[in-house]
XYZ file of C-alpha atoms in Angstrom:
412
model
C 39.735 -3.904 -20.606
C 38.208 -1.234 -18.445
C 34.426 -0.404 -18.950
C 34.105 3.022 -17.153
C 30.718 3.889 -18.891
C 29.091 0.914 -17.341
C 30.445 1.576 -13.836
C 29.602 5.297 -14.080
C 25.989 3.640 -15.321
C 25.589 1.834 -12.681
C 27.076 3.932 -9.526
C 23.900 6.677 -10.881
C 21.823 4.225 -10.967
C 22.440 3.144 -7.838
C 22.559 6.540 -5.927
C 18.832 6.926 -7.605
C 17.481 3.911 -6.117
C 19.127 4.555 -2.240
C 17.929 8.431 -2.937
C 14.435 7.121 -3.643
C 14.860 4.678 -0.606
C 15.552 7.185 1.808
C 15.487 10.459 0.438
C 17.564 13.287 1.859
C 16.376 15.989 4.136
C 18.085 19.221 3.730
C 16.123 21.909 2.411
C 18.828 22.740 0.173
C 18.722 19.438 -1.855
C 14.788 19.171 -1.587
C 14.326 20.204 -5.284
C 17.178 17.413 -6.836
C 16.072 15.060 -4.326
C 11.975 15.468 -5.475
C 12.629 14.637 -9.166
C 15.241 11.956 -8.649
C 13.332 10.150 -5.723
C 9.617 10.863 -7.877
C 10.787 9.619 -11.068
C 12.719 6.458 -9.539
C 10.286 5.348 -7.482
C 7.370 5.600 -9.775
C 9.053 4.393 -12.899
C 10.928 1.239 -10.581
C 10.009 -1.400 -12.690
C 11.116 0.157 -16.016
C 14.343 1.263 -14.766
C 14.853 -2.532 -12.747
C 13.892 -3.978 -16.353
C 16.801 -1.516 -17.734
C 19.376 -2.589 -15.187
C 18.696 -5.868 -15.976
C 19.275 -4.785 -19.669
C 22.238 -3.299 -19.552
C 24.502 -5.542 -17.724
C 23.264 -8.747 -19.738
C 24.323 -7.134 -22.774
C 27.710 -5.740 -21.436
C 28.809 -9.469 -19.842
C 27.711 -10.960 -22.959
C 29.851 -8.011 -25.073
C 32.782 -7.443 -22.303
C 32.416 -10.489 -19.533
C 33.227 -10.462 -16.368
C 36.963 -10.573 -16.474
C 37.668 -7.084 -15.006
C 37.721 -5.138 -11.920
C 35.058 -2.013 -13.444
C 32.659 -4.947 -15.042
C 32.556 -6.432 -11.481
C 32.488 -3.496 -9.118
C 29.434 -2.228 -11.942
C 27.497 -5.605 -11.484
C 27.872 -5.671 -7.618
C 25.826 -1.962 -8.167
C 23.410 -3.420 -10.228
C 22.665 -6.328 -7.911
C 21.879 -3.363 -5.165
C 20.329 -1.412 -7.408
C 17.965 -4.408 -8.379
C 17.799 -5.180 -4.809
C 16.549 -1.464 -3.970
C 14.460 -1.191 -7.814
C 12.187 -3.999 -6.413
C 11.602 -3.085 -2.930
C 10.459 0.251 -4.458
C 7.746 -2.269 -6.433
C 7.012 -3.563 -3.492
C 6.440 -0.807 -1.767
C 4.246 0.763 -4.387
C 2.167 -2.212 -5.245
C 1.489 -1.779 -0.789
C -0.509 1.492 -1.808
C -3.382 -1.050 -2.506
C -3.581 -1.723 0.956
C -3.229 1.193 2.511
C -5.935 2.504 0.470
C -7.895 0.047 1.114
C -7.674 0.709 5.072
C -8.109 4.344 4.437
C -11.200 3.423 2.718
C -12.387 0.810 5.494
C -11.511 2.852 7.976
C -14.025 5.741 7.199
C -16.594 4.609 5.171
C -17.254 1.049 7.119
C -15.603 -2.702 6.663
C -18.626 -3.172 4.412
C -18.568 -0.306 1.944
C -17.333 -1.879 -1.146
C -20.731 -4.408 -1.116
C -22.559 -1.567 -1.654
C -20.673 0.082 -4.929
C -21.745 -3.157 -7.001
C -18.691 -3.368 -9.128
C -14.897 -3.342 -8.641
C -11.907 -2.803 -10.490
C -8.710 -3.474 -7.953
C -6.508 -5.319 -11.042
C -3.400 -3.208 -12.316
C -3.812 -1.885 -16.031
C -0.621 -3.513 -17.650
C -1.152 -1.596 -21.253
C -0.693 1.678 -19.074
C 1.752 0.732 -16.952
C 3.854 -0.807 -20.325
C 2.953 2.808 -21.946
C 2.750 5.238 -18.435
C 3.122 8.964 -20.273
C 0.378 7.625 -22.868
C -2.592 9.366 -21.699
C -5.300 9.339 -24.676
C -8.070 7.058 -24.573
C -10.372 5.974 -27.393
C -12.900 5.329 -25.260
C -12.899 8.805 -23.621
C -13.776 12.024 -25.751
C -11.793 14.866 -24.676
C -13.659 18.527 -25.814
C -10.761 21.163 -25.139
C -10.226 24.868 -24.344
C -13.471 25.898 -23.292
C -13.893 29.600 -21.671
C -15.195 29.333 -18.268
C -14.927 33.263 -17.933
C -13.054 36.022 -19.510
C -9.322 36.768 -20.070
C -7.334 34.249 -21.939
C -5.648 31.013 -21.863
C -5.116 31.162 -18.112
C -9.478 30.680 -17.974
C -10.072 27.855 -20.032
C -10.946 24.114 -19.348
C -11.436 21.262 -21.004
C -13.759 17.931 -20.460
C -13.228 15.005 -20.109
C -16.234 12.385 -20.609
C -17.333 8.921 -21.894
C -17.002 8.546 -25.976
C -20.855 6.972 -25.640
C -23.054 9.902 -24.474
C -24.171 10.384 -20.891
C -26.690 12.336 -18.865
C -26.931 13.012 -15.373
C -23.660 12.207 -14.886
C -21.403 12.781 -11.536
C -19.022 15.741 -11.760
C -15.499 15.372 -10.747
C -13.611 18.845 -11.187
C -9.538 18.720 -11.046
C -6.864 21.764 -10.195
C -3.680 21.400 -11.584
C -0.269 22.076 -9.044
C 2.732 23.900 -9.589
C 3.077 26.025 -6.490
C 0.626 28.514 -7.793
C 3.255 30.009 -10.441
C 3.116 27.301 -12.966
C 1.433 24.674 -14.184
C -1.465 23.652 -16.758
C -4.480 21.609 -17.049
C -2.835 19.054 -19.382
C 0.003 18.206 -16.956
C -1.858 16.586 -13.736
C -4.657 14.231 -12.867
C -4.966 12.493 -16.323
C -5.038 9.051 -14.862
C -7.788 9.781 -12.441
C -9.562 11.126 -15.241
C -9.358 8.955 -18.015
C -10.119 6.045 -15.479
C -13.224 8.050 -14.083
C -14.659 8.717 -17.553
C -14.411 5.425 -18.572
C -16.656 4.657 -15.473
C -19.576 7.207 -16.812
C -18.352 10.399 -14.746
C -17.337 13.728 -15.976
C -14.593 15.811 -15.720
C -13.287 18.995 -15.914
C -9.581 19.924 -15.653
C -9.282 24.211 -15.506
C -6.282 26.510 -15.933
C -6.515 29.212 -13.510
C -4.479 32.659 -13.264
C -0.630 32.235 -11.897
C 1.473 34.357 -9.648
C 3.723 36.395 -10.142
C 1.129 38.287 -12.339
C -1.673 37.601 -10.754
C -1.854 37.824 -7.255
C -3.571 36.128 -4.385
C -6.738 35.466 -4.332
C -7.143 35.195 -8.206
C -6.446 31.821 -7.956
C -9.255 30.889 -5.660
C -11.492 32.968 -7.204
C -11.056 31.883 -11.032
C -11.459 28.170 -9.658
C -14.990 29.758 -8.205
C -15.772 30.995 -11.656
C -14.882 27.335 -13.192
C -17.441 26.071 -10.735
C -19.964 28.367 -11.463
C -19.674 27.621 -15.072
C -19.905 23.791 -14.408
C -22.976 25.014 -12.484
C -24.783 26.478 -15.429
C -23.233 24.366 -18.560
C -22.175 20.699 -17.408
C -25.482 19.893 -18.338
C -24.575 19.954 -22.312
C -21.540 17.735 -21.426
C -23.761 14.925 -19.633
C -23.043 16.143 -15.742
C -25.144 16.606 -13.242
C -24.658 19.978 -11.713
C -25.722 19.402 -8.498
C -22.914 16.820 -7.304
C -19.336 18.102 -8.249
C -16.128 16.707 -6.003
C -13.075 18.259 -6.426
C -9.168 16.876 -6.480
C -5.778 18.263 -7.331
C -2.777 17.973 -5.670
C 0.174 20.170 -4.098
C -1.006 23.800 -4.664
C -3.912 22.586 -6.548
C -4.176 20.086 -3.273
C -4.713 23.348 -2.028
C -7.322 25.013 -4.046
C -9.250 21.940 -3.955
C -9.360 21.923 -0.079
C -10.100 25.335 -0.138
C -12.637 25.358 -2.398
C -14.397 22.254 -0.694
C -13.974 24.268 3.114
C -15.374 28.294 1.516
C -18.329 27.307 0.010
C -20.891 30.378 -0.995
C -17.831 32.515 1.038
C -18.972 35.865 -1.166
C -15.588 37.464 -0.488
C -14.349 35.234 -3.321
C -17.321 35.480 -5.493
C -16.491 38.722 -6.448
C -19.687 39.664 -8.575
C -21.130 35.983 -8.519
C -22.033 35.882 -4.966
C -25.090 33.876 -5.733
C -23.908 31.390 -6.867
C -23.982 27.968 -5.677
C -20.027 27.160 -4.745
C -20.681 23.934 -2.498
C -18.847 20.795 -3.361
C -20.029 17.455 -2.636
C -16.317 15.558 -2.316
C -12.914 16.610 -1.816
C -9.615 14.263 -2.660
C -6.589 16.102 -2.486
C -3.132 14.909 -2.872
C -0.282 15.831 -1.546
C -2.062 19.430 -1.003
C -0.582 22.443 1.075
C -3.277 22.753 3.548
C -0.844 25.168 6.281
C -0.534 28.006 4.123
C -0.109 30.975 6.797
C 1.990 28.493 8.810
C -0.081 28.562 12.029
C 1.057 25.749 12.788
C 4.266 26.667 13.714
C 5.887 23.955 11.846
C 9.292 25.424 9.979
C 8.794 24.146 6.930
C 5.287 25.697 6.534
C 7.460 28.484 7.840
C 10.131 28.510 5.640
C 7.097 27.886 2.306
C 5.067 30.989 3.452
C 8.034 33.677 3.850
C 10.139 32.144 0.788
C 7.062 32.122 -1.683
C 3.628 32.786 -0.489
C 4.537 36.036 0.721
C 7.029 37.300 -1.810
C 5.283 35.741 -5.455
C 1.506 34.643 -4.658
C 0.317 37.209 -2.470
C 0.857 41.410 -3.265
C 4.247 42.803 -1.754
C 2.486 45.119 0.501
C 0.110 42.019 2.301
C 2.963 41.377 4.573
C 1.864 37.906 6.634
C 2.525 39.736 10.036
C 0.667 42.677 9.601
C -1.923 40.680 7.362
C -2.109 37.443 8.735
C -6.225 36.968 8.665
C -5.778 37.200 4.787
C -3.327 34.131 4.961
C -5.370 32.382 7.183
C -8.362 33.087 5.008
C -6.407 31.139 2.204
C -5.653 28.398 4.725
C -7.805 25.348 4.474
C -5.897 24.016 7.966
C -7.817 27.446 9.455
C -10.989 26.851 7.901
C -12.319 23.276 8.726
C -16.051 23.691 10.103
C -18.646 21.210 10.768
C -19.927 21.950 7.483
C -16.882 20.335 5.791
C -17.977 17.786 2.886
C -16.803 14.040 2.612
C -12.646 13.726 2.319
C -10.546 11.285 0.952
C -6.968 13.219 1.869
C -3.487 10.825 0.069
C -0.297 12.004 0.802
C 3.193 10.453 0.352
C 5.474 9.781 3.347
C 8.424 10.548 1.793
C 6.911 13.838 0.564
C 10.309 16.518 -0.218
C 7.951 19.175 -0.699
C 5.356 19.268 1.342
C 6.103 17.347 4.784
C 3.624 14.752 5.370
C 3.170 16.328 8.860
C 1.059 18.530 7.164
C -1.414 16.141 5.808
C -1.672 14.592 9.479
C -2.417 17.847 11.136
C -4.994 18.898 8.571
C -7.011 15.528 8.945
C -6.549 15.623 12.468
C -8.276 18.456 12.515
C -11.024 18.068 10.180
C -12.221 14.623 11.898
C -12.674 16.966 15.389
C -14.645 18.930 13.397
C -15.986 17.218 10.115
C -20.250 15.559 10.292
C -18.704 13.656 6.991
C -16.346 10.880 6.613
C -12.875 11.630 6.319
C -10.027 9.441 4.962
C -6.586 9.395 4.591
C -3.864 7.575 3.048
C -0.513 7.858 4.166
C 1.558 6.050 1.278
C 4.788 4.453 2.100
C 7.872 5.461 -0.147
C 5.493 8.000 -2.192
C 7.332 11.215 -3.201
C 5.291 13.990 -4.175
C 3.548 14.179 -7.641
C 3.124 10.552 -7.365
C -0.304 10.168 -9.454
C 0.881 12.774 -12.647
C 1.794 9.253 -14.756
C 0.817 5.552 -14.684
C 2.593 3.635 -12.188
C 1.716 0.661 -9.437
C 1.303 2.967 -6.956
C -1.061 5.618 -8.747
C -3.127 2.693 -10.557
C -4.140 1.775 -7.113
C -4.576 5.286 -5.777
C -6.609 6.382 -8.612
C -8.723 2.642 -8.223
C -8.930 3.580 -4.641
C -10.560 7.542 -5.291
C -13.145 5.769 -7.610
C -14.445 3.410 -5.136
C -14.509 6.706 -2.661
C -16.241 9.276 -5.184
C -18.742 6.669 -6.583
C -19.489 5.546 -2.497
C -20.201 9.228 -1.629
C -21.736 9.586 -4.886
C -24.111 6.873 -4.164
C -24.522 7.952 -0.713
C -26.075 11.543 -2.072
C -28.334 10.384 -4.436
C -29.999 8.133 -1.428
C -29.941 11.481 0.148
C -31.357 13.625 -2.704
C -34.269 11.273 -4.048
């Protein structure tokens, strides 16, 4: 008997794995081709597991007697084939973060952090959209300044109190028009609490109804409240690193490279708006396309220009606001310690990008700058518990507690 359900099972299955393999290019697709290639790539094991699943229990229902049952389990030995190269290639990100690391903070570095953690976290990766801890006390919705939802945080810190503890503050993505503080950077969190740091994930206004720069300047705000009340959390005010990734890859790098910048302290000019660390991932760092690459291009006319800036701050006749926003065009000497990951596989945001911006800042950057280029990473790769983003998020530990460390010899 035919089995069409199990052959139309396994041909999807199989186009997921090749599109996650080598995802396609054309900027039409790049939306489809993100969620398939993220999903499949992160989530390889379960759905290698699930193709192993499925055709054991349709041979042992159906066997192998007809031409659908065998043309389905040729596509599930490919898919398998493809599902564990993608493990593979995730379980690499340990070494390549590990070089990053090397690479700019010295062949020695790790001697001097005292403790390590490089083993995967099975329970997570059994349970990967399971993101409460018992060990981690979570205080929500906490105004950081006036008007709503869109200006609240919440904190993340050890369940056993703290004091004096090492701030890590983290900017959700969604291109600037969506996107909340629950949705991004749990992992990194949850892992960092556990380790005695705390954190602070904000919401900040969205285009269309809020226009550029209310984004930049509401993430100011959250700082300056960390500033003034991380104390009664267990922080210590004085060292805060930021992180986020794609547009909040780009607030992050932004706020790390227009520190004190009073044009977007609007009314809290004095206020102290260094930061100490930046790790974006996967961040937009290009965003008035000066680069002249066309997919920065193609981003800034498409949506910067039309939803996150105002209609009438055309990016011709007002291209020093753009390049205001631009963390590419704002990399001085003065730039704090980064730890830039990107994915080379990136649909969104071209990992050409990433390259040009850290190319840039080690010309210019006193501080160590590193950067992971991860093979077969898609964007969004860190939002859940996979290989790859256990060892990403094990890898931005051992770089925030190293510069961490390295401040506090500083600041005695």
């Amino acid at each position: 008997m035919v089995q069409p359900n199990f052959l139309i099972r396994r041909a999807v299955q199989l186009g997921l794995t090749a599109n996650a393999l080598r995802p396609l290019r054309a900027r039409s697709t790049t939306i489809p081709v993100f969620f398939a290639g993220w999903l499949t790539g992160e989530l390889a094991p379960q759905f290698l597991a699930l193709t192993a699943a499925d055709s054991l229990l349709h041979v042992a229902r159906h066997g192998v007697g007809d031409r659908s049952t065998k043309a389905g389990l040729a596509m599930a030995a490919a898919s398998a084939a493809g599902l564990a190269a993608l493990v593979r290639t995730g379980h690499g990100a340990r070494e390549e973060i590990e070089n990053a690391l090397t690479s700019a903070l010295g062949a020695d570095y790790a001697s001097e952090l005292g403790r390590s953690d490089l083993g995967l976290p099975w329970g997570e990766l059994a349970l990967p959209f399971r993101m409460g801890a018992p060990d981690v006390r979570v205080d929500r919705n906490i105004a950081y300044a006036p008007g709503g939802k869109r200006f609240l945080l919440d904190v993340y810190r050890p369940a056993s109190p703290v004091s004096g503890a090492p701030v890590l503050l983290q900017v959700h993505g969604g291109a600037w028009v969506i996107g909340n503080k629950e949705e991004q950077g749990r992992p990194l969190m949850r892992y960092l609490a556990r380790r005695g740091w705390v954190c602070v994930a904000i919401n900040y206004p969205l285009s269309p109804a809020h226009r550029w720069p209310a984004h930049i300047v509401a993430a100011k705000q959250a700082l300056a409240w960390i500033r003034s009340s991380i104390t009664a959390y267990g922080g210590d005010p004085r060292f805060v690193a930021v992180t986020g990734g794609s547009a909040g890859g780009h607030l992050s790098a932004l706020l790390a490279l227009s520190q004190n910048d009073p044009a977007l302290q609007p009314s809290f000019e004095d206020v102290d708006t260094s930061i100490q660390a930046c790790v974006p991932h996967y961040g937009v760092y290009d965003f008035a396309a000066t680069s002249g690459a066309p997919a920065s291009k193609y981003r800034l006319e498409s949506l910067i220009a039309r939803r996150v800036f105002a209609p009438d701050r055309d990016p011709v006749a007002h291209l020093d606001d753009y390049i205001a926003a631009s963390p590419l065009d704002r990399i001085t000497t003065d730039a704090p310690p980064f730890f830039v990951i990107h994915g080379r596989d990136d649909s969104l945001v071209p990992v050409r990008e990433a390259r040009e911006f850290v190319s840039r800042l080690r010309e210019k950057s006193r501080q160590p700058v590193a950067y992971a280029e991860l093979a077969g990473a898609q964007h969004a790769f860190d939002v859940f518990t996979s290989v790859r983003s256990a060892h990403v998020v094990r890898g931005v530990a051992r770089f925030l507690d190293f510069t961490y460390n390295a401040w506090k010899a500083e600041h005695r």
